[in-house]
Amino acid sequence: MLPFLKNHPFAVEAYFTKSIVITFAVPKEDIIHLIPECVTPDTYNNKWAFVAIAFVQTKGLRPKGFPAFSGNSFFLAGFRIFVRYTNSKGKTLRGLYILQSQTDKYLMQLLGNTFTHYNYTTADFKLTEKDDFISVTSCKAGIDVTVQTTAGHLPHSSPFTDWNVARKFAGPLPYTFSYNTKNKEVTIVKGVRDNWKPQPLQVSNCKVKFMENHVFRNAVLSNAFILKDIPYEWEKGVVELWKQ
């Protein structure tokens, strides 16, 4: 496979029916080894870094400009760290570094691993809704999550003082970064969205096998948000040489 294909070589558009993002605060020194040298953790009070889990019900995923009927619908799960990157023009960008991605369709795994560096695998996701509760489960991925749409207080463990501060770390952030360690090239993908109004969630249950890794032993639940009915676009990836 041609290496340049993994650098998000064309723009993509989709429609997010639902996007649930659950974010954990982690002492920044615990996760520094998980991110490449070109980025730094996006921190709160210079203490907390953030690991976010996003569950996204996606429809009409297709190259930009293609008709909607040609798109595909998938369930996507992403595990990412909030980071900052200073580009070649000296501008600091807030964004995400993807640790792992999961989907319920093999086609999405194939396409995702062909055109991105996001490490897709497949899992048996199921999303259910009852009254004010939304649940996401997967036996294969070890996920059993339930959130309530009538949110109350922030989690007791949250480092944030209120929802307004927490919303700054709601994700997904505008940019996603990938790094080729061999040639020190950074791929920057910008996300463009409309109707961006994250609403707070109450987390009733959150069992995620990924977060049981010893690396996240000091992680605490910090916030959770939901977005609905979001037209979304990923621009063509921009590749630049990282200069230390």
PDB file of C-alpha atoms in Angstrom:
ATOM      1  CA  MET A   1       0.000   0.000   0.000  1.00  0.00           C
ATOM      2  CA  LEU A   2       1.260   3.487  -0.826  1.00  0.00           C
ATOM      3  CA  PRO A   3       2.223   5.236   2.455  1.00  0.00           C
ATOM      4  CA  PHE A   4       0.731   8.603   1.467  1.00  0.00           C
ATOM      5  CA  LEU A   5      -2.754   7.074   1.405  1.00  0.00           C
ATOM      6  CA  LYS A   6      -2.749   6.954   5.214  1.00  0.00           C
ATOM      7  CA  ASN A   7      -2.413  10.739   5.410  1.00  0.00           C
ATOM      8  CA  HIS A   8      -6.145  11.392   4.895  1.00  0.00           C
ATOM      9  CA  PRO A   9      -5.601  12.256   1.186  1.00  0.00           C
ATOM     10  CA  PHE A  10      -9.094  13.659   0.526  1.00  0.00           C
ATOM     11  CA  ALA A  11     -11.864  15.440   2.411  1.00  0.00           C
ATOM     12  CA  VAL A  12     -14.625  13.335   3.976  1.00  0.00           C
ATOM     13  CA  GLU A  13     -18.107  14.266   5.153  1.00  0.00           C
ATOM     14  CA  ALA A  14     -20.675  12.558   7.364  1.00  0.00           C
ATOM     15  CA  TYR A  15     -23.632  13.163   9.646  1.00  0.00           C
ATOM     16  CA  PHE A  16     -23.369  12.471  13.374  1.00  0.00           C
ATOM     17  CA  THR A  17     -26.746  11.289  14.641  1.00  0.00           C
ATOM     18  CA  LYS A  18     -25.305  11.108  18.152  1.00  0.00           C
ATOM     19  CA  SER A  19     -21.875  11.736  19.617  1.00  0.00           C
ATOM     20  CA  ILE A  20     -21.281  10.846  23.259  1.00  0.00           C
ATOM     21  CA  VAL A  21     -17.923  11.867  24.704  1.00  0.00           C
ATOM     22  CA  ILE A  22     -16.800  10.739  28.153  1.00  0.00           C
ATOM     23  CA  THR A  23     -13.595  12.348  29.382  1.00  0.00           C
ATOM     24  CA  PHE A  24     -11.195  11.249  32.103  1.00  0.00           C
ATOM     25  CA  ALA A  25      -8.617  13.475  33.783  1.00  0.00           C
ATOM     26  CA  VAL A  26      -5.185  11.898  34.201  1.00  0.00           C
ATOM     27  CA  PRO A  27      -2.023  13.330  35.786  1.00  0.00           C
ATOM     28  CA  LYS A  28      -0.080  14.601  32.788  1.00  0.00           C
ATOM     29  CA  GLU A  29       3.081  12.680  33.674  1.00  0.00           C
ATOM     30  CA  ASP A  30       1.141   9.394  33.455  1.00  0.00           C
ATOM     31  CA  ILE A  31       0.356   9.734  29.754  1.00  0.00           C
ATOM     32  CA  ILE A  32       3.311  11.638  28.341  1.00  0.00           C
ATOM     33  CA  HIS A  33       4.820   8.421  26.938  1.00  0.00           C
ATOM     34  CA  LEU A  34       1.613   7.694  24.985  1.00  0.00           C
ATOM     35  CA  ILE A  35       1.913  10.718  22.718  1.00  0.00           C
ATOM     36  CA  PRO A  36       4.567  11.509  20.075  1.00  0.00           C
ATOM     37  CA  GLU A  37       7.326  14.048  20.562  1.00  0.00           C
ATOM     38  CA  CYS A  38       5.662  16.598  18.276  1.00  0.00           C
ATOM     39  CA  VAL A  39       2.704  17.268  20.599  1.00  0.00           C
ATOM     40  CA  THR A  40       2.205  18.165  24.262  1.00  0.00           C
ATOM     41  CA  PRO A  41      -0.739  17.332  26.539  1.00  0.00           C
ATOM     42  CA  ASP A  42      -3.553  19.885  26.559  1.00  0.00           C
ATOM     43  CA  THR A  43      -3.771  20.414  30.307  1.00  0.00           C
ATOM     44  CA  TYR A  44      -5.975  22.012  32.938  1.00  0.00           C
ATOM     45  CA  ASN A  45      -4.162  23.891  35.722  1.00  0.00           C
ATOM     46  CA  ASN A  46      -0.921  22.473  34.301  1.00  0.00           C
ATOM     47  CA  LYS A  47      -1.716  19.254  36.169  1.00  0.00           C
ATOM     48  CA  TRP A  48      -4.425  17.284  34.425  1.00  0.00           C
ATOM     49  CA  ALA A  49      -4.240  15.791  30.953  1.00  0.00           C
ATOM     50  CA  PHE A  50      -7.345  14.257  29.367  1.00  0.00           C
ATOM     51  CA  VAL A  51      -8.243  10.943  27.794  1.00  0.00           C
ATOM     52  CA  ALA A  52     -11.587  10.953  25.989  1.00  0.00           C
ATOM     53  CA  ILE A  53     -13.767   8.110  24.775  1.00  0.00           C
ATOM     54  CA  ALA A  54     -16.124   9.061  21.952  1.00  0.00           C
ATOM     55  CA  PHE A  55     -19.073   6.951  20.804  1.00  0.00           C
ATOM     56  CA  VAL A  56     -20.442   8.207  17.504  1.00  0.00           C
ATOM     57  CA  GLN A  57     -23.454   7.013  15.523  1.00  0.00           C
ATOM     58  CA  THR A  58     -22.478   8.043  11.999  1.00  0.00           C
ATOM     59  CA  LYS A  59     -24.394   7.974   8.724  1.00  0.00           C
ATOM     60  CA  GLY A  60     -23.604   8.987   5.170  1.00  0.00           C
ATOM     61  CA  LEU A  61     -19.819   8.753   5.568  1.00  0.00           C
ATOM     62  CA  ARG A  62     -18.330   9.444   2.121  1.00  0.00           C
ATOM     63  CA  PRO A  63     -15.723  11.484   0.234  1.00  0.00           C
ATOM     64  CA  LYS A  64     -16.761  15.133   0.177  1.00  0.00           C
ATOM     65  CA  GLY A  65     -18.944  15.990  -2.788  1.00  0.00           C
ATOM     66  CA  PHE A  66     -20.248  12.472  -3.306  1.00  0.00           C
ATOM     67  CA  PRO A  67     -24.064  12.062  -3.097  1.00  0.00           C
ATOM     68  CA  ALA A  68     -25.487  11.162   0.315  1.00  0.00           C
ATOM     69  CA  PHE A  69     -26.849   7.825  -0.928  1.00  0.00           C
ATOM     70  CA  SER A  70     -23.282   6.676  -1.631  1.00  0.00           C
ATOM     71  CA  GLY A  71     -22.314   7.050   2.024  1.00  0.00           C
ATOM     72  CA  ASN A  72     -22.078   4.331   4.650  1.00  0.00           C
ATOM     73  CA  SER A  73     -23.397   4.186   8.199  1.00  0.00           C
ATOM     74  CA  PHE A  74     -21.263   2.970  11.078  1.00  0.00           C
ATOM     75  CA  PHE A  75     -20.889   3.054  14.819  1.00  0.00           C
ATOM     76  CA  LEU A  76     -17.510   4.462  15.778  1.00  0.00           C
ATOM     77  CA  ALA A  77     -15.617   4.475  19.065  1.00  0.00           C
ATOM     78  CA  GLY A  78     -12.419   6.419  19.558  1.00  0.00           C
ATOM     79  CA  PHE A  79      -9.910   6.605  22.382  1.00  0.00           C
ATOM     80  CA  ARG A  80      -7.887   9.795  22.235  1.00  0.00           C
ATOM     81  CA  ILE A  81      -5.736  12.216  24.220  1.00  0.00           C
ATOM     82  CA  PHE A  82      -6.255  15.988  24.112  1.00  0.00           C
ATOM     83  CA  VAL A  83      -3.044  17.597  22.836  1.00  0.00           C
ATOM     84  CA  ARG A  84      -1.509  20.781  21.474  1.00  0.00           C
ATOM     85  CA  TYR A  85       0.717  21.136  18.433  1.00  0.00           C
ATOM     86  CA  THR A  86       2.684  24.158  17.201  1.00  0.00           C
ATOM     87  CA  ASN A  87       2.659  24.145  13.410  1.00  0.00           C
ATOM     88  CA  SER A  88       5.293  25.348  10.956  1.00  0.00           C
ATOM     89  CA  LYS A  89       3.821  28.870  11.067  1.00  0.00           C
ATOM     90  CA  GLY A  90       4.196  29.053  14.843  1.00  0.00           C
ATOM     91  CA  LYS A  91       0.483  28.727  15.572  1.00  0.00           C
ATOM     92  CA  THR A  92      -0.581  26.478  18.447  1.00  0.00           C
ATOM     93  CA  LEU A  93      -3.468  24.146  17.582  1.00  0.00           C
ATOM     94  CA  ARG A  94      -5.658  22.225  20.023  1.00  0.00           C
ATOM     95  CA  GLY A  95      -6.588  18.757  18.927  1.00  0.00           C
ATOM     96  CA  LEU A  96      -6.565  15.014  19.437  1.00  0.00           C
ATOM     97  CA  TYR A  97      -4.042  12.226  19.227  1.00  0.00           C
ATOM     98  CA  ILE A  98      -5.793   8.932  18.483  1.00  0.00           C
ATOM     99  CA  LEU A  99      -4.723   5.925  20.544  1.00  0.00           C
ATOM    100  CA  GLN A 100      -7.225   3.438  19.153  1.00  0.00           C
ATOM    101  CA  SER A 101     -10.413   3.328  17.068  1.00  0.00           C
ATOM    102  CA  GLN A 102     -13.193   0.749  16.901  1.00  0.00           C
ATOM    103  CA  THR A 103     -16.175   0.245  14.611  1.00  0.00           C
ATOM    104  CA  ASP A 104     -19.014  -2.219  14.135  1.00  0.00           C
ATOM    105  CA  LYS A 105     -18.346  -2.691  10.400  1.00  0.00           C
ATOM    106  CA  TYR A 106     -15.417  -4.439   8.753  1.00  0.00           C
ATOM    107  CA  LEU A 107     -15.652  -2.060   5.780  1.00  0.00           C
ATOM    108  CA  MET A 108     -14.978   0.893   8.065  1.00  0.00           C
ATOM    109  CA  GLN A 109     -12.020  -0.923   9.589  1.00  0.00           C
ATOM    110  CA  LEU A 110     -10.611  -1.519   6.108  1.00  0.00           C
ATOM    111  CA  LEU A 111     -11.158   2.047   4.899  1.00  0.00           C
ATOM    112  CA  GLY A 112     -10.028   3.597   8.171  1.00  0.00           C
ATOM    113  CA  ASN A 113      -6.754   1.692   8.193  1.00  0.00           C
ATOM    114  CA  THR A 114      -6.158   2.443   4.511  1.00  0.00           C
ATOM    115  CA  PHE A 115      -6.650   6.203   4.668  1.00  0.00           C
ATOM    116  CA  THR A 116      -5.736   7.100   8.281  1.00  0.00           C
ATOM    117  CA  HIS A 117      -3.321   6.226  11.089  1.00  0.00           C
ATOM    118  CA  TYR A 118      -6.164   5.688  13.572  1.00  0.00           C
ATOM    119  CA  ASN A 119      -5.701   1.953  14.270  1.00  0.00           C
ATOM    120  CA  TYR A 120      -9.197   0.576  13.599  1.00  0.00           C
ATOM    121  CA  THR A 121     -10.482  -2.765  14.864  1.00  0.00           C
ATOM    122  CA  THR A 122     -14.023  -4.158  14.836  1.00  0.00           C
ATOM    123  CA  ALA A 123     -16.280  -4.839  17.814  1.00  0.00           C
ATOM    124  CA  ASP A 124     -19.902  -5.795  18.488  1.00  0.00           C
ATOM    125  CA  PHE A 125     -21.366  -2.436  19.494  1.00  0.00           C
ATOM    126  CA  LYS A 126     -24.961  -2.004  20.563  1.00  0.00           C
ATOM    127  CA  LEU A 127     -26.607   1.338  21.351  1.00  0.00           C
ATOM    128  CA  THR A 128     -29.946   1.357  23.188  1.00  0.00           C
ATOM    129  CA  GLU A 129     -32.163   4.144  24.490  1.00  0.00           C
ATOM    130  CA  LYS A 130     -34.841   4.043  27.162  1.00  0.00           C
ATOM    131  CA  ASP A 131     -36.445   7.122  28.695  1.00  0.00           C
ATOM    132  CA  ASP A 132     -33.575   9.487  29.581  1.00  0.00           C
ATOM    133  CA  PHE A 133     -30.897   6.799  29.427  1.00  0.00           C
ATOM    134  CA  ILE A 134     -28.544   5.829  26.600  1.00  0.00           C
ATOM    135  CA  SER A 135     -26.413   2.692  26.825  1.00  0.00           C
ATOM    136  CA  VAL A 136     -23.451   1.545  24.744  1.00  0.00           C
ATOM    137  CA  THR A 137     -22.258  -2.032  25.129  1.00  0.00           C
ATOM    138  CA  SER A 138     -19.720  -4.316  23.482  1.00  0.00           C
ATOM    139  CA  CYS A 139     -18.687  -7.737  24.748  1.00  0.00           C
ATOM    140  CA  LYS A 140     -15.626  -7.860  22.497  1.00  0.00           C
ATOM    141  CA  ALA A 141     -14.358  -4.402  23.473  1.00  0.00           C
ATOM    142  CA  GLY A 142     -15.328  -4.766  27.129  1.00  0.00           C
ATOM    143  CA  ILE A 143     -17.600  -1.721  27.150  1.00  0.00           C
ATOM    144  CA  ASP A 144     -20.689  -1.207  29.312  1.00  0.00           C
ATOM    145  CA  VAL A 145     -21.608   2.474  29.520  1.00  0.00           C
ATOM    146  CA  THR A 146     -24.859   4.180  30.493  1.00  0.00           C
ATOM    147  CA  VAL A 147     -25.448   7.930  30.519  1.00  0.00           C
ATOM    148  CA  GLN A 148     -28.454  10.022  31.500  1.00  0.00           C
ATOM    149  CA  THR A 149     -29.464  12.984  29.368  1.00  0.00           C
ATOM    150  CA  THR A 150     -30.878  14.908  32.315  1.00  0.00           C
ATOM    151  CA  ALA A 151     -27.564  16.007  33.729  1.00  0.00           C
ATOM    152  CA  GLY A 152     -27.036  17.165  37.273  1.00  0.00           C
ATOM    153  CA  HIS A 153     -23.743  17.936  38.916  1.00  0.00           C
ATOM    154  CA  LEU A 154     -20.312  17.276  37.525  1.00  0.00           C
ATOM    155  CA  PRO A 155     -18.769  13.988  38.687  1.00  0.00           C
ATOM    156  CA  HIS A 156     -17.460  14.318  42.252  1.00  0.00           C
ATOM    157  CA  SER A 157     -14.006  13.361  40.984  1.00  0.00           C
ATOM    158  CA  SER A 158     -13.934  16.075  38.314  1.00  0.00           C
ATOM    159  CA  PRO A 159     -11.157  18.684  38.530  1.00  0.00           C
ATOM    160  CA  PHE A 160     -13.460  21.236  36.879  1.00  0.00           C
ATOM    161  CA  THR A 161     -15.324  23.848  38.898  1.00  0.00           C
ATOM    162  CA  ASP A 162     -18.408  24.004  36.671  1.00  0.00           C
ATOM    163  CA  TRP A 163     -19.882  22.826  33.361  1.00  0.00           C
ATOM    164  CA  ASN A 164     -18.717  25.952  31.517  1.00  0.00           C
ATOM    165  CA  VAL A 165     -15.082  25.144  32.255  1.00  0.00           C
ATOM    166  CA  ALA A 166     -15.673  21.456  31.532  1.00  0.00           C
ATOM    167  CA  ARG A 167     -17.168  22.312  28.127  1.00  0.00           C
ATOM    168  CA  LYS A 168     -13.753  23.581  26.983  1.00  0.00           C
ATOM    169  CA  PHE A 169     -12.637  19.957  27.203  1.00  0.00           C
ATOM    170  CA  ALA A 170     -15.774  18.469  25.668  1.00  0.00           C
ATOM    171  CA  GLY A 171     -14.207  17.237  22.426  1.00  0.00           C
ATOM    172  CA  PRO A 172     -13.857  16.433  19.708  1.00  0.00           C
ATOM    173  CA  LEU A 173     -11.419  19.280  19.248  1.00  0.00           C
ATOM    174  CA  PRO A 174     -10.875  20.958  15.855  1.00  0.00           C
ATOM    175  CA  TYR A 175      -7.737  19.061  14.813  1.00  0.00           C
ATOM    176  CA  THR A 176      -6.467  15.489  14.774  1.00  0.00           C
ATOM    177  CA  PHE A 177      -2.739  14.781  14.603  1.00  0.00           C
ATOM    178  CA  SER A 178      -0.758  11.762  13.407  1.00  0.00           C
ATOM    179  CA  TYR A 179       3.020  11.405  13.436  1.00  0.00           C
ATOM    180  CA  ASN A 180       5.466   9.426  11.337  1.00  0.00           C
ATOM    181  CA  THR A 181       8.426   8.902  13.670  1.00  0.00           C
ATOM    182  CA  LYS A 182      10.707   7.718  10.865  1.00  0.00           C
ATOM    183  CA  ASN A 183      10.586  10.866   8.749  1.00  0.00           C
ATOM    184  CA  LYS A 184       9.231  13.230  11.440  1.00  0.00           C
ATOM    185  CA  GLU A 185       6.166  14.182   9.415  1.00  0.00           C
ATOM    186  CA  VAL A 186       2.994  15.398  11.108  1.00  0.00           C
ATOM    187  CA  THR A 187      -0.387  14.894   9.446  1.00  0.00           C
ATOM    188  CA  ILE A 188      -2.956  17.503  10.481  1.00  0.00           C
ATOM    189  CA  VAL A 189      -6.644  16.925   9.779  1.00  0.00           C
ATOM    190  CA  LYS A 190      -9.088  19.732  10.513  1.00  0.00           C
ATOM    191  CA  GLY A 191     -12.684  18.976  11.453  1.00  0.00           C
ATOM    192  CA  VAL A 192     -15.420  21.390  10.361  1.00  0.00           C
ATOM    193  CA  ARG A 193     -18.841  21.179  11.989  1.00  0.00           C
ATOM    194  CA  ASP A 194     -22.192  22.951  12.373  1.00  0.00           C
ATOM    195  CA  ASN A 195     -24.771  23.005  15.175  1.00  0.00           C
ATOM    196  CA  TRP A 196     -22.060  22.451  17.793  1.00  0.00           C
ATOM    197  CA  LYS A 197     -23.930  22.580  21.121  1.00  0.00           C
ATOM    198  CA  PRO A 198     -22.603  19.987  23.589  1.00  0.00           C
ATOM    199  CA  GLN A 199     -25.115  19.120  26.315  1.00  0.00           C
ATOM    200  CA  PRO A 200     -23.958  17.750  29.697  1.00  0.00           C
ATOM    201  CA  LEU A 201     -24.602  14.128  30.618  1.00  0.00           C
ATOM    202  CA  GLN A 202     -24.728  12.255  33.896  1.00  0.00           C
ATOM    203  CA  VAL A 203     -22.658   9.057  33.806  1.00  0.00           C
ATOM    204  CA  SER A 204     -24.583   6.246  35.502  1.00  0.00           C
ATOM    205  CA  ASN A 205     -22.225   3.410  34.606  1.00  0.00           C
ATOM    206  CA  CYS A 206     -18.831   3.378  32.906  1.00  0.00           C
ATOM    207  CA  LYS A 207     -16.971   0.116  32.497  1.00  0.00           C
ATOM    208  CA  VAL A 208     -14.389   0.347  29.728  1.00  0.00           C
ATOM    209  CA  LYS A 209     -11.702  -2.308  29.418  1.00  0.00           C
ATOM    210  CA  PHE A 210      -9.367   0.114  27.640  1.00  0.00           C
ATOM    211  CA  MET A 211      -9.270   2.315  30.761  1.00  0.00           C
ATOM    212  CA  GLU A 212      -8.284  -0.631  32.978  1.00  0.00           C
ATOM    213  CA  ASN A 213      -4.732  -0.420  31.657  1.00  0.00           C
ATOM    214  CA  HIS A 214      -2.233   0.321  34.442  1.00  0.00           C
ATOM    215  CA  VAL A 215      -1.311   3.549  32.644  1.00  0.00           C
ATOM    216  CA  PHE A 216      -4.711   4.974  33.609  1.00  0.00           C
ATOM    217  CA  ARG A 217      -4.628   3.857  37.253  1.00  0.00           C
ATOM    218  CA  ASN A 218      -4.935   7.484  38.436  1.00  0.00           C
ATOM    219  CA  ALA A 219      -7.641   8.495  35.956  1.00  0.00           C
ATOM    220  CA  VAL A 220     -10.792  10.151  37.306  1.00  0.00           C
ATOM    221  CA  LEU A 221     -14.065  10.833  35.523  1.00  0.00           C
ATOM    222  CA  SER A 222     -14.177  14.528  34.632  1.00  0.00           C
ATOM    223  CA  ASN A 223     -17.156  15.178  32.320  1.00  0.00           C
ATOM    224  CA  ALA A 224     -19.501  13.781  29.693  1.00  0.00           C
ATOM    225  CA  PHE A 225     -21.374  15.479  26.860  1.00  0.00           C
ATOM    226  CA  ILE A 226     -23.685  14.572  24.005  1.00  0.00           C
ATOM    227  CA  LEU A 227     -24.167  16.204  20.623  1.00  0.00           C
ATOM    228  CA  LYS A 228     -26.959  15.380  18.202  1.00  0.00           C
ATOM    229  CA  ASP A 229     -27.596  15.911  14.500  1.00  0.00           C
ATOM    230  CA  ILE A 230     -24.205  17.291  13.492  1.00  0.00           C
ATOM    231  CA  PRO A 231     -23.107  17.688   9.844  1.00  0.00           C
ATOM    232  CA  TYR A 232     -19.358  17.041   9.996  1.00  0.00           C
ATOM    233  CA  GLU A 233     -16.455  17.332   7.576  1.00  0.00           C
ATOM    234  CA  TRP A 234     -12.818  16.286   7.806  1.00  0.00           C
ATOM    235  CA  GLU A 235     -10.646  18.342   5.483  1.00  0.00           C
ATOM    236  CA  LYS A 236      -7.869  16.799   3.424  1.00  0.00           C
ATOM    237  CA  GLY A 237      -4.847  16.072   5.595  1.00  0.00           C
ATOM    238  CA  VAL A 238      -1.996  18.575   5.641  1.00  0.00           C
ATOM    239  CA  VAL A 239       1.471  17.056   6.032  1.00  0.00           C
ATOM    240  CA  GLU A 240       4.397  19.048   7.361  1.00  0.00           C
ATOM    241  CA  LEU A 241       7.866  18.324   8.702  1.00  0.00           C
ATOM    242  CA  TRP A 242       8.153  18.704  12.449  1.00  0.00           C
ATOM    243  CA  LYS A 243      10.975  20.975  13.539  1.00  0.00           C
ATOM    244  CA  GLN A 244      11.929  20.595  17.177  1.00  0.00           C
TER     245      GLN A 244
END
